[in-house]
Tab-separated table of C-alpha atoms in Angstrom:
chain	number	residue	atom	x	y	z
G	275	UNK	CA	0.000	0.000	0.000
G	276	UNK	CA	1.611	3.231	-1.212
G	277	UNK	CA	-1.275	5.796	-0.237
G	278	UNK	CA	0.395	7.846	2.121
G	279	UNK	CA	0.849	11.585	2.482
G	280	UNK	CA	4.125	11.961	1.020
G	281	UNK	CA	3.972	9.031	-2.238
G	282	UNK	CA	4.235	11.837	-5.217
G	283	UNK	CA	2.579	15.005	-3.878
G	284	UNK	CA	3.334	18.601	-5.520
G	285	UNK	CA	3.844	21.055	-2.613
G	286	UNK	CA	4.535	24.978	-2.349
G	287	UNK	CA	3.835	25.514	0.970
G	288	UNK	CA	4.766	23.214	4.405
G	289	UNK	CA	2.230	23.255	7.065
G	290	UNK	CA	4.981	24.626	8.725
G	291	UNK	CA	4.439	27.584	6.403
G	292	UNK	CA	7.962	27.404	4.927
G	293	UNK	CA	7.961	28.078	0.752
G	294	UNK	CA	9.163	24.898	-1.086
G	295	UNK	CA	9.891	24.569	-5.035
G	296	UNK	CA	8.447	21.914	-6.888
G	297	UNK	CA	10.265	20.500	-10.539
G	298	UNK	CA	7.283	21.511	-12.316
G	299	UNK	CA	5.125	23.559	-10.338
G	300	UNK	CA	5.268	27.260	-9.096
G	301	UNK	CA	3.034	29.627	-7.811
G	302	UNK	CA	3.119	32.569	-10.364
G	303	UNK	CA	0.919	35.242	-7.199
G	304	UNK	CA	2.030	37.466	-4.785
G	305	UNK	CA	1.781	38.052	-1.057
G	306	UNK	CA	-1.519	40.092	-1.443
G	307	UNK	CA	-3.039	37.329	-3.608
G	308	UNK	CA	-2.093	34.889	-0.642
G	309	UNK	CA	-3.295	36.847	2.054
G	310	UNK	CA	-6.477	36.850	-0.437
G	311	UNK	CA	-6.594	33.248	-0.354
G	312	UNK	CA	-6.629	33.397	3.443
G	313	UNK	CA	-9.346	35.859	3.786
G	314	UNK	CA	-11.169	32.937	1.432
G	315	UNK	CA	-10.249	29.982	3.700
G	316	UNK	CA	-10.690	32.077	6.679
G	317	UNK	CA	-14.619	32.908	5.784
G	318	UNK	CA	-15.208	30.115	3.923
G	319	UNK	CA	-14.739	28.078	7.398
G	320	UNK	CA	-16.953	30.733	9.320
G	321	UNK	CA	-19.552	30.132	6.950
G	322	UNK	CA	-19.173	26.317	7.391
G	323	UNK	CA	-19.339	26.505	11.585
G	324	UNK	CA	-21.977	28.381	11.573
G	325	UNK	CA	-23.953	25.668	8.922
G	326	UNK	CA	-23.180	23.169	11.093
G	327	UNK	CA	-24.550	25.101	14.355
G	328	UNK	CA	-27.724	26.026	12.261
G	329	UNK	CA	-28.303	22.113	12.043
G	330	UNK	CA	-27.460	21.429	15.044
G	331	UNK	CA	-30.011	23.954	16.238
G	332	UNK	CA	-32.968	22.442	13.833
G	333	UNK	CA	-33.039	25.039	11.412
G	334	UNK	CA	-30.978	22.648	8.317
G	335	UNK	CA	-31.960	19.421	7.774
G	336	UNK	CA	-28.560	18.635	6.843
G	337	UNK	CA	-25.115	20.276	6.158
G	338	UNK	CA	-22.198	18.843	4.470
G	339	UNK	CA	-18.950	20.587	6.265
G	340	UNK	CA	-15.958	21.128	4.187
G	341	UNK	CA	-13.605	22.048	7.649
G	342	UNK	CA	-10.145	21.284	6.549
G	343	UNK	CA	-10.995	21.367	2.879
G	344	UNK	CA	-10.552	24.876	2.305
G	345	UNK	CA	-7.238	24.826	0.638
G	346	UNK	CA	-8.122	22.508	-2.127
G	347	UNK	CA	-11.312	24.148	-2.998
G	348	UNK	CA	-9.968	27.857	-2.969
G	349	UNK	CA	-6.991	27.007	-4.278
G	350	UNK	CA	-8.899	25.353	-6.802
G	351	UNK	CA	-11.918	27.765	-7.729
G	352	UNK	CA	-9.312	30.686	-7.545
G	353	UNK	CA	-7.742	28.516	-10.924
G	354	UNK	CA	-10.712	28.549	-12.508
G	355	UNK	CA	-11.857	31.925	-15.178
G	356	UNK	CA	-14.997	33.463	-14.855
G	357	UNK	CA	-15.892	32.187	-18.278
G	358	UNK	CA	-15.377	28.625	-16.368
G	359	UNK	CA	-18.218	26.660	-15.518
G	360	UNK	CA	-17.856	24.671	-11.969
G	361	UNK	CA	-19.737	21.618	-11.322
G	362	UNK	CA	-19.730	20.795	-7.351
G	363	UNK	CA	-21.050	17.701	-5.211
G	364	UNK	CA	-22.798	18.619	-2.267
G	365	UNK	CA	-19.783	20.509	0.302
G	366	UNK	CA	-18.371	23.117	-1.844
G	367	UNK	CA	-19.146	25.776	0.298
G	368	UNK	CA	-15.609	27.513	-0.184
G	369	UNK	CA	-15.597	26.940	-4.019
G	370	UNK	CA	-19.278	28.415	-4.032
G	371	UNK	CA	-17.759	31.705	-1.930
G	372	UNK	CA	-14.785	32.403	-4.032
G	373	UNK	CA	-17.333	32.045	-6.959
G	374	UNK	CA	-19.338	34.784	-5.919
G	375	UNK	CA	-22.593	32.514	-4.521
G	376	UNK	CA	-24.423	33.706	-2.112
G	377	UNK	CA	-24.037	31.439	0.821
G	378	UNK	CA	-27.580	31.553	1.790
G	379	UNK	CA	-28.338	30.131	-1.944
G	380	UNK	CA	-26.658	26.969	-0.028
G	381	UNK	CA	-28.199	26.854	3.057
G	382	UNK	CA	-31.818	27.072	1.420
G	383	UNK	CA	-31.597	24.026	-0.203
G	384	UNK	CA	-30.228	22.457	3.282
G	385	UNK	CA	-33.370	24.200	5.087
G	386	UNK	CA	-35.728	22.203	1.946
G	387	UNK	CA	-37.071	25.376	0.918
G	388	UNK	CA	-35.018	25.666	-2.211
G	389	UNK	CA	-33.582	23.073	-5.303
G	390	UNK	CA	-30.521	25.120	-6.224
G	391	UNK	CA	-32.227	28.162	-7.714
G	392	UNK	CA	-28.849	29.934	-8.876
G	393	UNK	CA	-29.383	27.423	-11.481
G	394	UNK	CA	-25.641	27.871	-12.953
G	395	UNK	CA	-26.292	31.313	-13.417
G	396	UNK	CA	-24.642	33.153	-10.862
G	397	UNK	CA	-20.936	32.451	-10.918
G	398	UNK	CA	-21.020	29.712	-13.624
G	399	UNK	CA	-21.523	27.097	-10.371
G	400	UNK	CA	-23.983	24.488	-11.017
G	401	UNK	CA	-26.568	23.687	-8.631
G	402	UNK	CA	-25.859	20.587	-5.823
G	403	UNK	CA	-25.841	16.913	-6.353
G	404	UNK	CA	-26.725	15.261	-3.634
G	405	UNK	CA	-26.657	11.774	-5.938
G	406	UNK	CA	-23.013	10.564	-5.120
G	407	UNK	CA	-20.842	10.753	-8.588
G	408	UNK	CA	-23.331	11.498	-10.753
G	409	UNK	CA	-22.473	15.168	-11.632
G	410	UNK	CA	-19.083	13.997	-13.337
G	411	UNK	CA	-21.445	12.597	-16.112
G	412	UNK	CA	-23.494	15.672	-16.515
G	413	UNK	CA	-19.972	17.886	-16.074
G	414	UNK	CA	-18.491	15.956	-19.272
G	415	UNK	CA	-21.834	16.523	-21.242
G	416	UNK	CA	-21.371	20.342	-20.514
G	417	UNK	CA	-17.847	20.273	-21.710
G	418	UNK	CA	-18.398	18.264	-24.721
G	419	UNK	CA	-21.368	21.209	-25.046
G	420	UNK	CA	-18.696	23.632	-25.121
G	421	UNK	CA	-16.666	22.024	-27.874
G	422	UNK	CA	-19.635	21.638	-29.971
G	423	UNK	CA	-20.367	25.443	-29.486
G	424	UNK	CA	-16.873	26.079	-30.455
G	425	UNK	CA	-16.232	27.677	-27.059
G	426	UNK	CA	-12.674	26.145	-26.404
G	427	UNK	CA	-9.897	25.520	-27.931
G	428	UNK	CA	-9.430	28.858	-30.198
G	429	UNK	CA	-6.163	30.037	-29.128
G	430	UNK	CA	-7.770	32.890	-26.833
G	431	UNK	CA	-7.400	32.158	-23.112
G	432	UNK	CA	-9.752	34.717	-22.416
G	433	UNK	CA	-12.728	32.999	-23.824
G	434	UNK	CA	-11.992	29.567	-24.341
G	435	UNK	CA	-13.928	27.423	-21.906
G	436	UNK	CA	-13.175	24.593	-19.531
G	437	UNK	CA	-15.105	22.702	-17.040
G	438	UNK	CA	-13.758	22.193	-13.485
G	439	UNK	CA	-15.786	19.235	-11.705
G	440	UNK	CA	-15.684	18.279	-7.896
G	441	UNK	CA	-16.280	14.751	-6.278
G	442	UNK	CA	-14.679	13.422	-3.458
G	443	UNK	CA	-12.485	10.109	-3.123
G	444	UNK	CA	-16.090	7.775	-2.262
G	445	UNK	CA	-17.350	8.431	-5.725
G	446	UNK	CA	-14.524	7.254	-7.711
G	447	UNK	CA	-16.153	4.180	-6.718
G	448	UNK	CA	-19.234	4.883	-8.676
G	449	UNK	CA	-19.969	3.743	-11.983
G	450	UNK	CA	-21.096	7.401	-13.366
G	451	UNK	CA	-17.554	8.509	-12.266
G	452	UNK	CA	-15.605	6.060	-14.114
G	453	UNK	CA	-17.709	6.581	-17.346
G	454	UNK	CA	-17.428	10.183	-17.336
G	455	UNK	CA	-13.757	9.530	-17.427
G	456	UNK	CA	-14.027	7.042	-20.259
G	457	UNK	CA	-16.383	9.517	-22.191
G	458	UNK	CA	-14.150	12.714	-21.496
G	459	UNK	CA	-11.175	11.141	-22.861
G	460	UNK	CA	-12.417	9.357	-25.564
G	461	UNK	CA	-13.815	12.602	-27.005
G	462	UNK	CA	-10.764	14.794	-25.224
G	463	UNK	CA	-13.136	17.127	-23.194
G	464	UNK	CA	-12.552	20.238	-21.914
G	465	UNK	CA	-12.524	19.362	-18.608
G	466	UNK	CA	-10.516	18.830	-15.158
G	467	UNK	CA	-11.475	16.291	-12.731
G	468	UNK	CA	-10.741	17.554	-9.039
G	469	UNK	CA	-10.966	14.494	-6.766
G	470	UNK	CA	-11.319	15.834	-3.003
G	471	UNK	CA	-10.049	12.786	-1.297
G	472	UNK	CA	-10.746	13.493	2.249
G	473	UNK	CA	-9.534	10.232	3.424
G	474	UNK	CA	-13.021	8.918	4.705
G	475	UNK	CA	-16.256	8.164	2.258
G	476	UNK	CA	-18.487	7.926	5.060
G	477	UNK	CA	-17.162	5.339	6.990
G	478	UNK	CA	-14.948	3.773	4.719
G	479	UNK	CA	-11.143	4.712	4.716
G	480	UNK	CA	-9.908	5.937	0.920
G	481	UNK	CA	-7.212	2.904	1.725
G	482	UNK	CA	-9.989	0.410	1.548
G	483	UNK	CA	-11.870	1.797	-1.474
G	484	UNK	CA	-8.048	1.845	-4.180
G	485	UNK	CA	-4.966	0.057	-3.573
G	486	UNK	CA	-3.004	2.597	-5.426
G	487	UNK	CA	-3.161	6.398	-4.759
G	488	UNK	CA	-6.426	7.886	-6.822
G	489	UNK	CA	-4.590	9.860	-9.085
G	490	UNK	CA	-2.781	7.040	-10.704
G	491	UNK	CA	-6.282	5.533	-11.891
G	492	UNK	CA	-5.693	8.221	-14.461
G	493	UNK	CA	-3.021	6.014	-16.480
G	494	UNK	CA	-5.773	3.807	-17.451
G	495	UNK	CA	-7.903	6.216	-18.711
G	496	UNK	CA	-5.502	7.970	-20.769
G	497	UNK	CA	-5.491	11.083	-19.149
G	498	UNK	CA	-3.111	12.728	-16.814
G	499	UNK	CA	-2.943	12.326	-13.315
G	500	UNK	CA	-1.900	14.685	-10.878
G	501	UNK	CA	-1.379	14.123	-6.972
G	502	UNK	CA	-1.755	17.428	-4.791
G	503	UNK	CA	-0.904	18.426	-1.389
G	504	UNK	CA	-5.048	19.374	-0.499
G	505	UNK	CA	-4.084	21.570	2.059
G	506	UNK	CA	-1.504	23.864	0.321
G	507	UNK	CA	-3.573	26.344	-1.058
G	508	UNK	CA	-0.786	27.140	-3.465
G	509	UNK	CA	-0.331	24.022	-4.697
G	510	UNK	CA	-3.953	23.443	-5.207
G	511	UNK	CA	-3.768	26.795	-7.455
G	512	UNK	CA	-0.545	25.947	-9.427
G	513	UNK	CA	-1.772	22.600	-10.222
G	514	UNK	CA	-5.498	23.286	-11.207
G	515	UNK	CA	-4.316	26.502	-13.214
G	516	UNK	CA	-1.961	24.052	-15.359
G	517	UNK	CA	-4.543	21.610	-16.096
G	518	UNK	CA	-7.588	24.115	-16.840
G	519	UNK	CA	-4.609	25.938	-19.227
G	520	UNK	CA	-4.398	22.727	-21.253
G	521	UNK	CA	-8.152	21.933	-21.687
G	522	UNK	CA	-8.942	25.392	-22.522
G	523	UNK	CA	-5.911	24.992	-25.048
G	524	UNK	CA	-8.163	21.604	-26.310
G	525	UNK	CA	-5.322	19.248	-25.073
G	526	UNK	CA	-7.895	16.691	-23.049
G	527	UNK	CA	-9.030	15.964	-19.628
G	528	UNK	CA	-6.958	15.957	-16.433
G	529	UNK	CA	-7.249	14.455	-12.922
G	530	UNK	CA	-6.134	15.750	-9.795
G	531	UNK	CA	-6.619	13.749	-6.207
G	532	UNK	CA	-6.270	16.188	-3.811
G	533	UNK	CA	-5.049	14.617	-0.900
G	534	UNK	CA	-6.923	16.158	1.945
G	535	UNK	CA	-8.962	15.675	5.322
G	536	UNK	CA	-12.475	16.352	6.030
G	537	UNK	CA	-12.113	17.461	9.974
G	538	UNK	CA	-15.368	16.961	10.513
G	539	UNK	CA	-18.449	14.563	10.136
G	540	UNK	CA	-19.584	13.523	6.871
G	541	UNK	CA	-22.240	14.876	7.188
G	542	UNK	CA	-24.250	16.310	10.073
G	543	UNK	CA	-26.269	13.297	10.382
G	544	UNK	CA	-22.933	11.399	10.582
G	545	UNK	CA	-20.655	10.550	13.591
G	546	UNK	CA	-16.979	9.812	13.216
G	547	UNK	CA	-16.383	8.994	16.128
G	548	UNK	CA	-17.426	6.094	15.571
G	549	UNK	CA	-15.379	4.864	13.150
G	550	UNK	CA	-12.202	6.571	13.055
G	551	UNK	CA	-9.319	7.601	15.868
G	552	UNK	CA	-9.073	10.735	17.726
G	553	UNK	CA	-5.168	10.518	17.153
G	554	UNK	CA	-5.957	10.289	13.314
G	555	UNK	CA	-7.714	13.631	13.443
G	556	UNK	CA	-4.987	15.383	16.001
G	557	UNK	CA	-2.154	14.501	13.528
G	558	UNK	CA	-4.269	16.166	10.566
G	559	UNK	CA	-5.081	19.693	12.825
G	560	UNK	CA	-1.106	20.033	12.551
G	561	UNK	CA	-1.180	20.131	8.708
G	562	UNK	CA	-4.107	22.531	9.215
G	563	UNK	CA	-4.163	24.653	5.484
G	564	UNK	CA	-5.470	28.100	7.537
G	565	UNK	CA	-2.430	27.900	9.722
G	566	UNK	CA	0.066	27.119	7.332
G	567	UNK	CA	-0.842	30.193	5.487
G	568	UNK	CA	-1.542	32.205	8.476
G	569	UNK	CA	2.103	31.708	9.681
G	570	UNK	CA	3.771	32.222	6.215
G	571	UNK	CA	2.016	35.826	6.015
G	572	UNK	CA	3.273	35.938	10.012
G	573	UNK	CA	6.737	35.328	9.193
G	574	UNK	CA	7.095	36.929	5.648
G	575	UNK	CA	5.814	40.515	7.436
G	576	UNK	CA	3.747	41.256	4.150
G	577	UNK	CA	0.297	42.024	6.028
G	578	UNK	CA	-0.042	44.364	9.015
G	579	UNK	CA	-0.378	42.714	12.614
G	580	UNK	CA	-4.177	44.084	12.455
G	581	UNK	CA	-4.819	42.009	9.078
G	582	UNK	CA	-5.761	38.912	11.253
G	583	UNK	CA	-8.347	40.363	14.223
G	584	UNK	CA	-9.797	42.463	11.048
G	585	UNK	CA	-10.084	39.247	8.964
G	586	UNK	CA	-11.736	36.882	12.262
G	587	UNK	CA	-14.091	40.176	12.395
G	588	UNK	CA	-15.408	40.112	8.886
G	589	UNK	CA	-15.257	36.529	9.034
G	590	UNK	CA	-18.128	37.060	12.466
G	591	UNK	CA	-20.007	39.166	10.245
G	592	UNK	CA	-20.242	37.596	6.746
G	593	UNK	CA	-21.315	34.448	9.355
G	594	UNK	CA	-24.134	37.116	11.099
G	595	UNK	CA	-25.913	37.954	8.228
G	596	UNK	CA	-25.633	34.249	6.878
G	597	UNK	CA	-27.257	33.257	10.071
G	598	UNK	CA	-29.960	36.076	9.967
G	599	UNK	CA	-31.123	36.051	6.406
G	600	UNK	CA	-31.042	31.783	6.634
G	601	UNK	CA	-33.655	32.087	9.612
G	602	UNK	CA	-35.423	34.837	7.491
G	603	UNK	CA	-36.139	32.297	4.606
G	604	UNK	CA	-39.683	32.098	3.846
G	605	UNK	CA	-41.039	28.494	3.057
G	606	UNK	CA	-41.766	27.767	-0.253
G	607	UNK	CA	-45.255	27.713	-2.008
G	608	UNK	CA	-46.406	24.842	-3.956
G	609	UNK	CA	-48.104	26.262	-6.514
G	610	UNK	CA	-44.767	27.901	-7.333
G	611	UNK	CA	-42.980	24.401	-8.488
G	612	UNK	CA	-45.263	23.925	-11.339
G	613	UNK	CA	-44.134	27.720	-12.921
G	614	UNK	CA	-40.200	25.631	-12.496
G	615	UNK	CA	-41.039	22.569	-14.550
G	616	UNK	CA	-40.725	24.476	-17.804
G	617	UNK	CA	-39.248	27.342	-19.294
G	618	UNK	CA	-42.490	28.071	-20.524
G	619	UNK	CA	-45.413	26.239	-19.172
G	620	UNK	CA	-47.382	23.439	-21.217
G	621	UNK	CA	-51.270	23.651	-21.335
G	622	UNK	CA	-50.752	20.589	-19.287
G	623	UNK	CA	-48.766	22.145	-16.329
G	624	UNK	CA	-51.267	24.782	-16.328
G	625	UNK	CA	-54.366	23.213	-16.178
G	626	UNK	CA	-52.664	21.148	-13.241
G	627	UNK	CA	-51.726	24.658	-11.507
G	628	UNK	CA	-55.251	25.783	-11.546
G	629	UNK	CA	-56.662	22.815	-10.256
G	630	UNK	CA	-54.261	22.684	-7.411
G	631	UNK	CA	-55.027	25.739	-6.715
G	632	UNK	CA	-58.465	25.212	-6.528
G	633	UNK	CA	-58.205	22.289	-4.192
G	634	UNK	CA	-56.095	23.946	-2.048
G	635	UNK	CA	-58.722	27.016	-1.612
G	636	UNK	CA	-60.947	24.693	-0.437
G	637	UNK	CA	-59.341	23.814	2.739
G	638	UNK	CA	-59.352	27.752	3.398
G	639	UNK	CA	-63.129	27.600	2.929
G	640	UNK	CA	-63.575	25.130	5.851
């Protein structure tokens, strides 16, 4: 068994928070784009705790946390252009941030009083999938889209397209996943393939589910594979940027296995305690990815000492009004789903409308 932390992972930055070169990767930012990335992790986390306490509290029915997962995500979704389009699983919360979603757009669907109404619209992020693995299929339809809209591949990194798609390390287990693969390179897709493998699909370590580290898998579908330090958010950036370059620039598909650790519980109906060591978990809080940053922008003297109580206070308040507007949510009416079926509502649809409508009235009669 080869799957440890150190078999073939690119790394920029130490969770010591020491700079590192890499053979093939570098990290082409600054400090100010790092202490950027920070602000990210730093609020994308806030938003996370404070899902989890709404859950805990009865106001979610469920929340997927994403603690410890904020380097791979915003490292990733800071690779990917606005032109982009993003397809997540169900705990992107830091990907949906950086991509300009509304946060509360998540926790409505959690609270059941929403489907993913952003639709793709707002930040090129495609609604949730709550099915595990089946999004990489519908991600490889979009990109083959792309190509057939002439979208990619034109020389002009500015417009041309790519798809960046998110699963963790339990779906590369699924059939979908593994046929998305097959389709994406047989038709050399637009896309990149970011595996979040967070060590634990539920209950079931990654070591159980491949006998080889994730990434490799890639050999057999002809694409390349990529193995990333998940909690060096410069890594996470270098790597994605390179492979989202080279299927904008048509040459294929990519994988990535970000090699990561959700902190947390699956998800909040989930106890790992259960199932997994305490000592496990301890060693992982020392390769935290918010401290590792925190202390290179510490030692490198590029931020001001007040940077950090500033950031944990905007942090506090982007979590406030996440909180307040998410209890403000008003529950959905049902004679609203049937104006969501269509574009433009069938005879059909409508007649159904009106006659739920009618029924419904007659309750208030009584």
């Amino acid at each position: 068994m080869s799957d440890t932390p150190d078999s073939g992972l690119v790394q920029l930055l130490t969770p010591e928070g020491e700079r590192v070169e890499h053979p093939d990767f570098s990290f082409p930012g600054d400090d100010e784009m790092i202490a950027g990335f920070l602000r990210d992790m730093v609020i994308a986390r806030r938003i996370d705790s404070e899902g989890t306490a709404l859950q805990r509290q009865g106001q979610l029915g469920l929340w997927a946390s994403m603690t410890g997962q904020e380097a791979a995500q915003v490292g990733s979704g800071r690779a990917a252009k606005k032109q982009d389009y993003v397809v997540p699983s169900y705990r992107e919360t830091a990907v949906a941030w950086v991509r300009g979603l509304d946060p509360v757009a998540l926790s409505a669907v959690f609270r059941g009083v929403d489907l993913g109404a952003w639709a793709g619209n707002d930040g090129n992020f495609h609604p949730y999938t709550m099915v595990v693995g089946s999004q990489a299929l519908h991600a490889v339809g979009y990109a083959m889209g792309i190509t057939a809209d002439g979208a990619t591949a034109t020389g002009n990194p500015d417009t041309d397209e790519a798809v960046l798609a998110f699963f963790g390390d339990g779906a590369t287990s699924q059939g979908d996943v593994n046929e998305a693969l097959v389709f994406s390179s047989s038709f050399q897709s637009p896309i990149v393939f970011l595996c979040q493998n967070n060590q634990w699909a539920i209950s079931v370590p990654t070591t159980r589910q491949s006998r080889i580290p994730i990434a490799r898998r890639a050999d057999g579908f002809g694409m390349p594979g990529i193995r990333v330090d998940g909690n060096d958010v410069l890594a996470s950036f270098a790597v994605t940027s390179w492979a989202l370059d080279r299927a904008r620039a048509g040459e294929g598909p990519a994988f990535i296995e970000a090699f990561t650790y959700r902190m947390g519980a699956h998800t909040t109906s989930d106890d790992p305690t259960k199932y997994r060591l305490n000592a496990e978990l301890e060693s992982w809080k020392l390769k935290d990815p918010i401290e590792r940053v925190r202390a290179y922008l510490r030692r490198s003297g590029s931020v001001a000492a007040s940077f950090f109580d500033d950031l944990a206070a905007q942090a506090d308040d982007v979590a406030a009004d996440f909180r307040s507007r998410t209890l403000a949510l008003a529950d959905p009416l049902l004679e609203d789903s049937f104006d969501l079926v269509h574009a433009e509502a069938t005879e059909h649809i409508i007649e159904q409308k009106a006659a739920y409508i009618d029924y419904a009235s007659s309750f208030e009669e009584e």
